[in-house]
Coordinates of C-alpha atoms in Angstrom, one line a residue:
Chain H
M1 CA 41.7 0.6 35.5
K2 CA 42.5 2.9 32.5
T3 CA 40.6 3.2 29.2
C4 CA 41.3 5.4 26.2
T5 CA 38.9 5.7 23.4
S6 CA 39.0 7.8 20.2
A7 CA 36.5 8.8 17.5
S8 CA 36.7 10.7 14.3
G9 CA 35.4 14.1 13.3
K10 CA 33.4 14.4 10.1
I11 CA 32.9 16.6 7.1
I12 CA 29.8 16.9 4.9
L13 CA 30.8 16.2 1.3
S14 CA 27.4 17.3 -0.1
G15 CA 23.8 17.9 1.1
E16 CA 24.1 20.4 3.9
H17 CA 20.9 22.4 4.5
A18 CA 18.9 20.3 1.9
V19 CA 19.2 17.5 4.4
V20 CA 16.9 19.3 6.8
Y21 CA 14.1 18.9 4.2
G22 CA 14.5 15.2 3.5
F23 CA 17.1 15.4 0.7
P24 CA 20.2 13.2 1.1
A25 CA 23.6 14.1 2.5
L26 CA 26.9 12.3 2.1
V27 CA 29.2 12.6 5.1
T28 CA 32.6 11.1 5.9
A29 CA 34.8 10.4 8.9
I30 CA 38.1 12.2 8.7
N31 CA 41.6 11.7 10.2
C32 CA 41.0 14.4 12.8
R33 CA 40.0 12.7 16.1
A34 CA 38.9 13.3 19.7
K35 CA 40.2 11.1 22.5
V36 CA 38.8 10.4 26.0
F37 CA 41.0 8.9 28.7
L38 CA 39.2 7.4 31.7
E39 CA 41.2 6.6 34.8
E40 CA 39.7 5.1 38.0
N41 CA 40.1 7.1 41.3
N42 CA 38.5 6.7 44.7
N43 CA 35.8 9.3 44.8
G44 CA 33.8 11.6 42.5
I45 CA 34.2 12.5 38.9
S46 CA 36.9 14.9 37.7
V47 CA 36.9 16.3 34.2
Y48 CA 39.9 17.9 32.4
P49 CA 39.9 20.4 30.8
S50 CA 37.4 21.9 33.2
F51 CA 35.5 23.9 30.6
A52 CA 34.2 20.6 29.3
R53 CA 32.9 19.7 32.8
I54 CA 29.2 20.8 32.4
F55 CA 28.8 19.1 29.0
I56 CA 30.4 15.9 30.2
L57 CA 28.5 15.7 33.5
A58 CA 25.2 16.3 31.9
G59 CA 26.0 13.6 29.4
L60 CA 27.0 11.2 32.1
K61 CA 23.8 11.8 33.9
R62 CA 21.8 10.9 30.8
I63 CA 23.8 7.7 30.3
E64 CA 23.4 6.7 33.9
K65 CA 19.7 6.8 33.5
I66 CA 19.7 4.8 30.3
L67 CA 22.1 2.1 31.6
K68 CA 20.4 2.1 35.0
T69 CA 23.7 2.3 36.8
E70 CA 25.7 4.9 38.8
F71 CA 29.1 6.4 37.9
R72 CA 31.5 7.4 40.5
G73 CA 35.2 7.3 41.0
F74 CA 37.0 8.3 37.8
N75 CA 38.9 11.1 36.2
L76 CA 38.2 12.0 32.6
Y77 CA 40.7 13.6 30.3
I78 CA 39.4 15.1 27.0
D79 CA 41.8 15.7 24.2
S80 CA 40.2 16.7 20.8
K81 CA 42.0 17.7 17.7
I82 CA 38.7 18.6 16.0
P83 CA 38.2 22.3 15.8
V84 CA 35.2 23.4 18.0
G85 CA 32.2 25.1 16.3
S86 CA 33.5 24.3 12.8
G87 CA 30.9 21.9 11.7
M88 CA 33.3 19.0 12.0
G89 CA 31.4 17.2 14.7
S90 CA 33.6 17.9 17.6
S91 CA 31.0 17.5 20.3
A92 CA 29.6 14.3 18.7
A93 CA 33.1 12.7 18.6
I94 CA 33.6 13.5 22.3
A95 CA 30.2 12.0 23.1
V96 CA 31.1 8.9 21.1
C97 CA 34.4 8.5 22.9
L98 CA 32.8 9.0 26.3
S99 CA 30.0 6.4 25.6
A100 CA 32.6 3.9 24.5
A101 CA 34.8 4.6 27.5
I102 CA 32.0 4.2 29.9
L103 CA 30.7 1.0 28.4
H104 CA 34.2 -0.4 28.4
Y105 CA 34.8 0.7 32.0
K106 CA 31.4 -0.8 33.1
K107 CA 32.2 -4.0 31.2
F108 CA 29.1 -3.7 29.0
P109 CA 29.4 -5.2 25.6
L110 CA 31.0 -2.7 23.2
D111 CA 28.5 -2.8 20.4
L112 CA 28.5 0.1 18.0
E113 CA 24.8 0.5 18.0
R114 CA 24.8 1.1 21.7
I115 CA 27.7 3.5 21.6
N116 CA 25.9 5.5 18.8
E117 CA 22.6 5.5 20.7
L118 CA 24.2 6.8 24.0
A119 CA 26.2 9.5 22.1
Y120 CA 23.0 10.6 20.4
E121 CA 21.4 11.1 23.8
M122 CA 24.3 13.2 24.8
E123 CA 24.1 15.2 21.6
K124 CA 20.5 16.0 22.3
I125 CA 21.5 17.7 25.6
N126 CA 23.9 19.9 23.6
H127 CA 22.0 20.6 20.4
G128 CA 18.3 20.1 21.1
K129 CA 17.3 18.3 17.9
P130 CA 20.5 17.0 16.3
S131 CA 20.1 15.0 13.1
G132 CA 22.1 12.2 14.6
V133 CA 24.4 12.1 11.6
D134 CA 27.5 13.4 13.5
N135 CA 27.5 10.7 16.2
A136 CA 26.7 8.0 13.6
V137 CA 29.7 8.8 11.4
S138 CA 31.9 9.3 14.4
T139 CA 30.9 5.8 15.6
Y140 CA 30.8 3.8 12.4
G141 CA 33.4 5.7 10.4
G142 CA 33.7 5.5 6.6
F143 CA 31.2 7.2 4.4
L144 CA 27.6 7.6 5.5
W145 CA 24.5 8.3 3.4
F146 CA 21.9 10.1 5.4
R147 CA 18.3 10.9 4.8
K148 CA 15.5 12.1 7.0
E149 CA 12.5 10.4 5.5
S150 CA 10.2 11.5 8.3
E151 CA 10.7 12.9 11.9
K152 CA 10.9 9.4 13.3
F153 CA 12.5 7.6 10.4
K154 CA 16.0 8.6 9.5
I155 CA 18.2 6.5 7.3
F156 CA 22.0 6.1 7.9
S157 CA 23.6 3.8 5.5
K158 CA 27.2 3.0 5.1
V159 CA 28.7 3.5 1.6
V160 CA 31.7 1.4 0.8
P161 CA 33.8 3.3 -1.8
E162 CA 35.1 1.5 -4.9
K163 CA 37.6 4.2 -5.7
K164 CA 40.6 5.6 -4.0
L165 CA 39.8 9.1 -2.9
P166 CA 42.0 12.1 -3.3
K167 CA 43.4 13.9 -0.3
L168 CA 41.4 17.1 0.2
L169 CA 42.6 20.2 2.0
I170 CA 40.5 21.9 4.6
V171 CA 40.8 25.6 4.8
D172 CA 39.4 27.4 7.8
S173 CA 37.5 30.5 6.6
G174 CA 37.0 31.5 10.3
K175 CA 34.3 30.9 12.8
P176 CA 31.0 32.2 11.6
E177 CA 29.1 34.8 13.6
E178 CA 25.9 32.8 13.3
T179 CA 25.2 29.4 14.9
T180 CA 24.1 26.4 12.9
R181 CA 20.6 27.0 14.3
D182 CA 20.7 30.6 13.0
M183 CA 21.7 29.4 9.5
V184 CA 19.1 26.7 9.4
F185 CA 16.5 29.3 10.4
L186 CA 17.7 31.7 7.7
V187 CA 17.2 29.0 5.0
S188 CA 13.8 28.1 6.3
E189 CA 12.7 31.7 6.1
K190 CA 14.0 31.9 2.5
Y191 CA 12.2 28.7 1.7
K192 CA 8.9 30.2 3.0
R193 CA 9.4 33.4 0.9
H194 CA 10.5 31.6 -2.3
P195 CA 9.3 28.0 -2.1
K196 CA 9.7 27.2 -5.8
K197 CA 13.1 28.7 -6.1
V198 CA 14.5 27.1 -3.0
E199 CA 12.9 23.7 -3.8
K200 CA 14.7 23.8 -7.2
I201 CA 18.1 24.5 -5.4
F202 CA 17.5 21.5 -3.1
L203 CA 16.7 19.3 -6.0
R204 CA 19.9 20.3 -7.8
I205 CA 21.8 19.7 -4.5
E206 CA 20.3 16.3 -4.4
D207 CA 21.6 15.6 -7.9
I208 CA 25.1 16.7 -6.8
T209 CA 24.9 14.5 -3.7
K210 CA 23.9 11.5 -5.8
A211 CA 26.7 12.4 -8.2
F212 CA 29.2 12.3 -5.3
L213 CA 27.8 8.9 -4.4
Q214 CA 28.3 7.7 -7.9
Y215 CA 31.8 9.1 -7.8
I216 CA 32.9 7.2 -4.7
L217 CA 31.1 4.0 -6.0
N218 CA 33.0 4.5 -9.4
E219 CA 29.7 4.2 -11.2
K220 CA 30.2 7.0 -13.6
K221 CA 33.0 9.2 -14.9
L222 CA 32.6 12.3 -12.9
V223 CA 35.0 15.2 -12.3
L224 CA 35.3 15.9 -8.6
R225 CA 36.3 19.5 -9.2
E226 CA 33.1 20.2 -11.2
L227 CA 30.9 18.6 -8.5
I228 CA 32.5 20.7 -5.7
K229 CA 32.2 23.9 -7.8
E230 CA 28.5 23.4 -8.6
N231 CA 27.8 22.4 -5.0
E232 CA 29.3 25.6 -3.8
R233 CA 27.4 27.7 -6.3
L234 CA 24.1 26.2 -5.1
L235 CA 25.0 26.9 -1.4
E236 CA 25.8 30.5 -2.5
E237 CA 22.4 30.7 -4.1
L238 CA 20.9 29.5 -0.8
G239 CA 22.6 32.5 0.8
V240 CA 24.7 30.6 3.4
V241 CA 28.1 31.8 2.2
S242 CA 29.6 35.2 3.2
D243 CA 31.1 37.6 0.7
S244 CA 34.7 37.1 2.0
T245 CA 34.4 33.3 1.8
K246 CA 32.9 33.6 -1.8
A247 CA 36.0 35.7 -2.7
L248 CA 38.3 33.2 -1.2
I249 CA 36.7 30.4 -3.1
K250 CA 36.9 32.3 -6.3
E251 CA 40.6 32.7 -5.9
I252 CA 41.0 29.0 -5.3
E253 CA 39.0 28.4 -8.5
K254 CA 41.3 30.8 -10.4
L255 CA 44.3 28.6 -9.3
G256 CA 42.6 25.6 -11.0
G257 CA 41.0 24.2 -7.8
A258 CA 37.5 24.0 -6.4
A259 CA 36.2 24.6 -2.9
K260 CA 32.9 24.5 -1.0
I261 CA 31.8 25.3 2.5
S262 CA 31.0 22.2 4.5
G263 CA 28.3 22.5 7.1
A264 CA 25.9 25.3 8.0
G265 CA 28.1 28.1 6.6
G266 CA 27.8 31.8 7.7
R267 CA 26.8 34.9 5.8
K268 CA 28.0 37.9 7.8
T269 CA 31.7 37.4 8.0
N270 CA 33.1 33.9 8.0
S271 CA 31.6 30.6 6.9
G272 CA 33.5 27.9 8.8
V273 CA 35.4 25.1 7.2
V274 CA 35.9 25.0 3.4
I275 CA 36.7 21.8 1.6
T276 CA 39.2 22.4 -1.2
Y277 CA 40.4 20.3 -4.0
H278 CA 43.3 20.7 -6.4
Q279 CA 45.1 18.2 -8.5
N280 CA 48.3 19.5 -7.0
N281 CA 47.9 20.3 -3.3
D282 CA 51.1 22.3 -3.2
V283 CA 49.4 25.1 -5.2
L284 CA 46.8 25.4 -2.4
L285 CA 49.3 25.0 0.4
D286 CA 51.4 27.9 -1.1
F287 CA 48.3 30.0 -1.5
A288 CA 47.2 29.4 2.1
K289 CA 50.6 30.2 3.4
K290 CA 50.6 33.5 1.5
K291 CA 47.2 34.4 2.8
N292 CA 48.0 33.2 6.3
L293 CA 45.1 30.8 6.3
K294 CA 44.8 27.8 8.5
V295 CA 44.9 24.7 6.3
F296 CA 45.2 21.0 6.8
P297 CA 45.0 17.9 4.6
V298 CA 42.3 15.4 5.4
R299 CA 41.9 11.8 4.5
L300 CA 38.3 10.6 4.0
G301 CA 36.5 7.5 5.0
M302 CA 38.5 7.0 8.2
K303 CA 37.8 4.6 11.1
G304 CA 35.1 5.3 13.6
V305 CA 35.3 4.7 17.3
K306 CA 38.3 2.7 18.6
I307 CA 39.7 1.6 21.9
E308 CA 43.2 3.0 22.1
K309 CA 46.1 1.8 24.1
D310 CA 46.1 3.3 27.6
K311 CA 47.7 6.6 26.8
I312 CA 46.6 10.0 25.9
Chain J
M1 CA 15.9 -35.4 6.2
K2 CA 12.9 -33.2 5.6
T3 CA 12.7 -29.4 5.7
C4 CA 9.8 -27.1 5.1
T5 CA 10.2 -23.3 4.7
S6 CA 7.7 -20.6 4.0
A7 CA 7.9 -16.9 3.0
S8 CA 5.5 -14.1 2.5
G9 CA 4.2 -12.4 -0.6
K10 CA 4.2 -8.6 -0.7
I11 CA 2.1 -5.6 -1.7
I12 CA 3.4 -2.1 -2.5
L13 CA 1.5 0.4 -0.4
S14 CA 2.9 3.3 -2.2
G15 CA 5.6 4.3 -4.7
E16 CA 5.3 1.9 -7.6
H17 CA 6.9 3.3 -10.8
A18 CA 8.3 6.3 -9.1
V19 CA 10.7 3.9 -7.3
V20 CA 12.4 3.2 -10.6
Y21 CA 13.6 6.8 -10.6
G22 CA 15.0 7.0 -7.1
F23 CA 11.8 8.0 -5.3
P24 CA 10.9 5.9 -2.2
A25 CA 8.4 2.9 -2.0
L26 CA 6.8 1.4 1.0
V27 CA 6.3 -2.3 0.8
T28 CA 4.8 -4.8 3.2
A29 CA 4.8 -8.5 3.7
I30 CA 1.3 -10.0 3.7
N31 CA -0.4 -13.2 5.0
C32 CA -0.2 -14.9 1.7
R33 CA 2.7 -17.3 1.6
A34 CA 4.7 -19.7 -0.5
K35 CA 6.1 -22.9 0.9
V36 CA 8.9 -25.2 -0.2
F37 CA 9.2 -28.7 1.1
L38 CA 12.5 -30.5 0.7
E39 CA 12.9 -34.2 1.1
E40 CA 16.0 -36.2 0.7
N41 CA 16.1 -39.0 -1.8
N42 CA 18.8 -41.2 -3.3
N43 CA 19.5 -39.7 -6.7
G44 CA 18.8 -36.5 -8.6
I45 CA 16.6 -33.6 -8.1
S46 CA 12.8 -33.8 -8.6
V47 CA 10.6 -30.7 -8.7
Y48 CA 6.8 -30.7 -8.2
P49 CA 4.8 -29.2 -9.8
S50 CA 6.9 -29.9 -12.8
F51 CA 6.2 -26.5 -14.5
A52 CA 8.3 -24.9 -11.8
R53 CA 11.2 -27.2 -12.7
I54 CA 13.2 -24.9 -15.1
F55 CA 13.0 -21.9 -12.7
I56 CA 14.0 -24.0 -9.7
L57 CA 16.8 -25.8 -11.4
A58 CA 18.3 -22.6 -12.8
G59 CA 18.1 -21.1 -9.4
L60 CA 19.8 -24.1 -7.8
K61 CA 22.6 -23.9 -10.2
R62 CA 23.3 -20.3 -9.3
I63 CA 23.2 -21.2 -5.6
E64 CA 25.5 -24.1 -6.1
K65 CA 28.1 -21.8 -7.7
I66 CA 27.9 -19.2 -4.9
L67 CA 28.0 -21.7 -2.1
K68 CA 30.7 -23.8 -3.9
T69 CA 28.8 -27.0 -3.2
E70 CA 26.8 -29.6 -5.2
F71 CA 23.2 -30.5 -4.8
R72 CA 21.9 -33.9 -5.5
G73 CA 19.4 -36.2 -4.0
F74 CA 16.3 -34.4 -3.0
N75 CA 12.7 -33.8 -4.0
L76 CA 11.3 -30.3 -3.9
Y77 CA 7.6 -29.6 -3.5
I78 CA 6.4 -26.1 -4.2
D79 CA 3.1 -24.9 -2.8
S80 CA 2.4 -21.2 -3.2
K81 CA -0.8 -19.3 -2.3
I82 CA 0.5 -16.2 -3.9
P83 CA -1.1 -15.4 -7.2
V84 CA 1.4 -15.6 -10.1
G85 CA 2.0 -12.5 -12.2
S86 CA 0.0 -10.3 -9.9
G87 CA 2.8 -8.1 -8.5
M88 CA 2.6 -9.9 -5.2
G89 CA 6.1 -11.2 -5.3
S90 CA 5.3 -14.9 -5.9
S91 CA 8.6 -15.8 -7.6
A92 CA 10.6 -14.0 -5.0
A93 CA 8.8 -15.8 -2.1
I94 CA 9.6 -19.1 -3.7
A95 CA 13.2 -18.1 -4.2
V96 CA 13.4 -17.1 -0.5
C97 CA 11.9 -20.4 0.6
L98 CA 14.2 -22.4 -1.6
S99 CA 17.3 -20.5 -0.4
A100 CA 16.3 -21.1 3.2
A101 CA 15.5 -24.8 2.6
I102 CA 18.9 -25.4 0.9
L103 CA 20.9 -23.6 3.6
H104 CA 19.0 -25.6 6.2
Y105 CA 19.6 -28.8 4.3
K106 CA 23.2 -28.1 3.8
K107 CA 23.6 -27.1 7.5
F108 CA 24.8 -23.6 6.6
P109 CA 23.9 -21.0 9.2
L110 CA 20.5 -19.6 8.5
D111 CA 21.1 -15.9 8.5
L112 CA 18.6 -13.7 6.8
E113 CA 21.2 -11.7 4.9
R114 CA 22.4 -14.8 3.2
I115 CA 18.9 -16.1 2.4
N116 CA 18.1 -12.7 0.9
E117 CA 21.3 -12.6 -1.2
L118 CA 20.8 -16.0 -2.6
A119 CA 17.1 -15.3 -3.4
Y120 CA 18.2 -12.1 -5.2
E121 CA 20.6 -14.1 -7.3
M122 CA 17.7 -16.4 -8.3
E123 CA 15.4 -13.4 -9.0
K124 CA 18.0 -12.1 -11.4
I125 CA 17.7 -15.2 -13.5
N126 CA 14.0 -14.7 -13.7
H127 CA 13.7 -10.9 -14.1
G128 CA 17.0 -9.6 -15.4
K129 CA 17.3 -6.5 -13.3
P130 CA 15.0 -6.9 -10.3
S131 CA 14.9 -4.1 -7.7
G132 CA 15.6 -6.6 -5.0
V133 CA 12.7 -5.3 -2.9
D134 CA 10.5 -8.4 -3.4
N135 CA 13.0 -10.9 -2.0
A136 CA 14.0 -8.5 0.8
V137 CA 10.4 -8.1 2.1
S138 CA 9.8 -11.8 1.6
T139 CA 12.9 -12.5 3.7
Y140 CA 12.6 -9.9 6.5
G141 CA 8.9 -9.5 6.6
G142 CA 7.2 -6.4 8.2
F143 CA 7.3 -3.1 6.4
L144 CA 10.2 -2.1 4.2
W145 CA 11.2 1.3 3.0
F146 CA 13.0 1.1 -0.3
R147 CA 15.0 3.7 -2.3
K148 CA 17.4 3.3 -5.2
E149 CA 19.8 6.1 -4.5
S150 CA 22.1 4.9 -7.3
E151 CA 22.5 1.8 -9.5
K152 CA 24.8 0.2 -6.9
F153 CA 23.3 1.7 -3.8
K154 CA 19.9 0.7 -2.8
I155 CA 18.4 1.2 0.6
F156 CA 16.1 -1.3 2.3
S157 CA 15.2 -0.2 5.7
K158 CA 12.7 -1.9 8.1
V159 CA 9.9 0.3 9.4
V160 CA 8.4 -0.7 12.7
P161 CA 4.8 0.5 12.9
E162 CA 3.6 2.3 15.9
K163 CA -0.1 1.9 15.0
K164 CA -2.4 -1.0 14.5
L165 CA -3.1 -1.3 10.8
P166 CA -6.5 -2.0 9.3
K167 CA -7.2 -5.1 7.4
L168 CA -7.2 -4.3 3.7
L169 CA -9.0 -6.2 1.0
I170 CA -7.3 -7.1 -2.2
V171 CA -9.4 -7.3 -5.3
D172 CA -8.1 -8.9 -8.4
S173 CA -8.8 -6.8 -11.4
G174 CA -7.4 -9.5 -13.6
K175 CA -4.0 -10.3 -15.1
P176 CA -2.8 -7.4 -17.2
E177 CA -1.9 -8.0 -20.8
E178 CA 1.4 -6.2 -20.4
T179 CA 4.3 -7.4 -18.3
T180 CA 5.9 -5.3 -15.6
R181 CA 8.8 -4.6 -18.0
D182 CA 6.3 -3.3 -20.6
M183 CA 4.7 -1.0 -18.1
V184 CA 8.0 0.4 -16.8
F185 CA 9.0 1.0 -20.4
L186 CA 5.7 2.9 -21.1
V187 CA 6.3 5.2 -18.1
S188 CA 9.9 5.9 -19.2
E189 CA 8.6 6.9 -22.7
K190 CA 6.1 9.2 -21.1
Y191 CA 8.8 10.6 -18.9
K192 CA 11.0 11.4 -22.0
R193 CA 8.1 13.1 -23.8
H194 CA 6.8 15.1 -20.8
P195 CA 9.7 15.3 -18.3
K196 CA 8.3 18.2 -16.2
K197 CA 4.8 16.8 -15.9
V198 CA 6.0 13.3 -15.0
E199 CA 8.6 14.6 -12.5
K200 CA 5.8 16.5 -10.8
I201 CA 3.7 13.3 -10.5
F202 CA 6.7 11.5 -9.1
L203 CA 7.3 14.2 -6.5
R204 CA 3.6 14.1 -5.4
I205 CA 3.8 10.3 -5.2
E206 CA 6.8 10.7 -3.0
D207 CA 4.8 13.0 -0.7
I208 CA 2.1 10.3 -0.5
T209 CA 4.6 7.6 0.2
K210 CA 6.1 9.7 3.0
A211 CA 2.5 10.3 4.3
F212 CA 2.0 6.5 4.4
L213 CA 5.2 6.3 6.4
Q214 CA 4.0 8.9 8.8
Y215 CA 0.7 7.1 9.0
I216 CA 2.2 3.8 10.1
L217 CA 4.6 5.6 12.5
N218 CA 1.6 7.5 13.9
E219 CA 3.4 10.7 13.4
K220 CA 0.6 12.7 12.0
K221 CA -3.2 12.4 11.8
L222 CA -3.7 11.2 8.3
V223 CA -6.8 9.6 6.7
L224 CA -5.8 6.4 5.0
R225 CA -8.7 6.6 2.6
E226 CA -7.5 9.9 1.3
L227 CA -4.0 8.7 0.9
I228 CA -5.1 5.7 -1.1
K229 CA -7.4 7.8 -3.3
E230 CA -4.8 10.4 -4.2
N231 CA -2.2 7.7 -4.8
E232 CA -4.5 6.0 -7.3
R233 CA -5.2 9.4 -9.0
L234 CA -1.5 9.9 -9.5
L235 CA -1.1 6.4 -11.0
E236 CA -3.9 7.1 -13.3
E237 CA -2.2 10.3 -14.4
L238 CA 0.9 8.2 -15.1
G239 CA -1.2 6.1 -17.4
V240 CA -0.8 2.7 -15.8
V241 CA -4.4 2.0 -15.0
S242 CA -6.9 0.6 -17.5
D243 CA -10.3 2.1 -18.1
S244 CA -12.1 -0.9 -16.7
T245 CA -10.0 -0.8 -13.5
K246 CA -10.6 3.0 -13.2
A247 CA -14.3 2.3 -13.4
L248 CA -14.1 -0.4 -10.8
I249 CA -12.2 1.9 -8.4
K250 CA -14.7 4.7 -9.0
E251 CA -17.5 2.3 -7.9
I252 CA -15.6 1.4 -4.7
E253 CA -15.1 5.2 -4.0
K254 CA -18.9 5.7 -4.4
L255 CA -19.4 3.1 -1.8
G256 CA -17.3 5.2 0.6
G257 CA -14.1 3.2 0.1
A258 CA -10.8 3.8 -1.6
A259 CA -8.7 1.7 -3.9
K260 CA -5.4 1.8 -5.8
I261 CA -3.5 -0.6 -8.0
S262 CA -0.5 -2.1 -6.4
G263 CA 2.4 -2.9 -8.7
A264 CA 3.1 -2.1 -12.3
G265 CA -0.5 -2.0 -13.4
G266 CA -1.8 -2.5 -16.9
R267 CA -3.5 -0.1 -19.3
K268 CA -5.2 -2.2 -22.0
T269 CA -7.6 -4.4 -20.1
N270 CA -6.8 -5.4 -16.5
S271 CA -4.4 -3.8 -14.0
G272 CA -3.6 -6.7 -11.6
V273 CA -4.1 -6.5 -7.9
V274 CA -6.1 -3.6 -6.4
I275 CA -5.7 -2.6 -2.7
T276 CA -9.0 -1.6 -1.3
Y277 CA -10.0 0.0 2.0
H278 CA -13.3 0.6 3.6
Q279 CA -14.2 1.3 7.2
N280 CA -16.7 -1.6 6.9
N281 CA -15.2 -4.5 4.9
D282 CA -18.6 -6.1 4.5
V283 CA -19.6 -3.4 2.1
L284 CA -16.7 -4.3 -0.2
L285 CA -17.2 -8.0 0.2
D286 CA -20.9 -7.7 -0.8
F287 CA -19.8 -5.5 -3.8
A288 CA -17.2 -8.0 -4.9
K289 CA -19.7 -10.9 -4.6
K290 CA -22.2 -9.1 -6.8
K291 CA -19.6 -8.3 -9.3
N292 CA -18.1 -11.8 -9.2
L293 CA -14.7 -10.5 -8.3
K294 CA -11.9 -12.4 -6.6
V295 CA -11.4 -10.7 -3.3
F296 CA -9.4 -11.6 -0.1
P297 CA -8.6 -9.8 3.1
V298 CA -4.9 -9.3 3.8
R299 CA -3.0 -8.5 6.9
L300 CA 0.0 -6.2 6.6
G301 CA 3.4 -6.4 8.2
M302 CA 3.5 -10.2 8.4
K303 CA 6.5 -12.4 9.2
G304 CA 9.2 -13.0 6.6
V305 CA 10.9 -16.4 6.0
K306 CA 10.3 -19.2 8.5
I307 CA 11.3 -22.8 9.0
E308 CA 8.0 -24.7 9.2
K309 CA 7.2 -28.0 10.8
D310 CA 8.0 -30.8 8.5
K311 CA 4.7 -30.8 6.6
I312 CA 3.3 -29.3 3.5

């Protein structure tokens, strides 16, 4: 038996960092996917590429416990087009693929809730206390509204857009020196030192996140470029954008575009993935070429987990 | 053919008024129900009691359009134990019962989403722009977390309590002179005049609503009496509690209890339903008897819509 599953990566449109403190975030599945290929064999479990082995085996162990079953006798091939450590949900997408592949292989019903729950359990091994938003958007696809109302009560709610969304470009500002955990810690320290100031930034970020929501629901006339610009400015105020990334974003703005980091950011050197918008993407593509920057167009609101034809 | 349906009334535990501006509210179904009894006859539609006739017929017309079907030939008997105009969701409960009865009678599948949607359509006829929370909690029962994130995007999410909840008493402070619409307008005017002050009150109300959530999820040690007390104080600051109701609540506090209005309130004379809490309900029952106040114990988190045995 052979099974191939795929799941989408994600980007945060608005709400990073603020989301840790109960403010909303708007997240979307993108056309950048991970695939897992499962093939029966006669003995143990093999994982390719082998560097993914520890992550996968630990995840499988957790799933075995939950499903009260034993896994033996298959090869797993992982193939992900989602950049690792970029804030694009690469590990979550692989976890989602794996959960779906295992459920399919074990002939369990393939319900999305189950897939999401198993993937979340795997994510916990990897990240300690993940928000659960990455696996949710990877599973369900589309746009997801997320809010942590309390430790135990997190809301994930699908948003169905009523507007065609422009193709954005993603520019890679380079892998940050800091981890997501480091950056979350830095913001929490700043919050402690300047509670009123940071609270104000979060409230303004919430306004922007809601404006993004209104934009995709076509509720109000809003200019995407302005929303992205202001969002970036607020993230800079929070102190999660490095000087070189700020300079890069300024150049994009000078060309008539807008850009913001998407994810935890980084302040020392690089800040990870940058979402960029321009009415004419060619301007940005030229710019990136000149600057020798990695760039790729992304489509938003893409499908979540899928069973693929048996190939990888 | 005969059908009898029932649905619960509701009380707002925390978040009234703030909810209009995107802050959360926590609402619960209570053991105070409406019933609708549907009995086939050979000609038109009869409604008992007759004063409900206009509301019911308008609602049926709306449902007919949505379901693309025609209704003729039945008697409807309405029997509601939910006080009218008290903020306890009486009209929504009747709408939910009616939707369920009609779907049952017309042999449509009885899914809750459908019932809720039809009831919401009926509520619109009655209230113009209802939040949709009353029909939702009447349909689904239990505890509901509600947030209006934007005009088109409202979140209703079921909260499953992890703690046994105390029996509260409801004291009727009397029907307010003002309508819900009047009270919402009053608050919006105050918000315009004192934006910073009112924003601050809303933010503190949000904190209390989240504390209620943490209380029912048993996340933190919280004292229910203190939560109710502070919630009432904030509603008084908003100006939605009348002097006589304030005095009544002060007396309850002196007896070692706590109380808050639940719903839109009223500032001229009465303020509608008051939720009261005391470790020993007998103290409050005695007090209410002396004062000649209408009082009844309510259980929280009750069932939503149900098909009853064929009796009324």
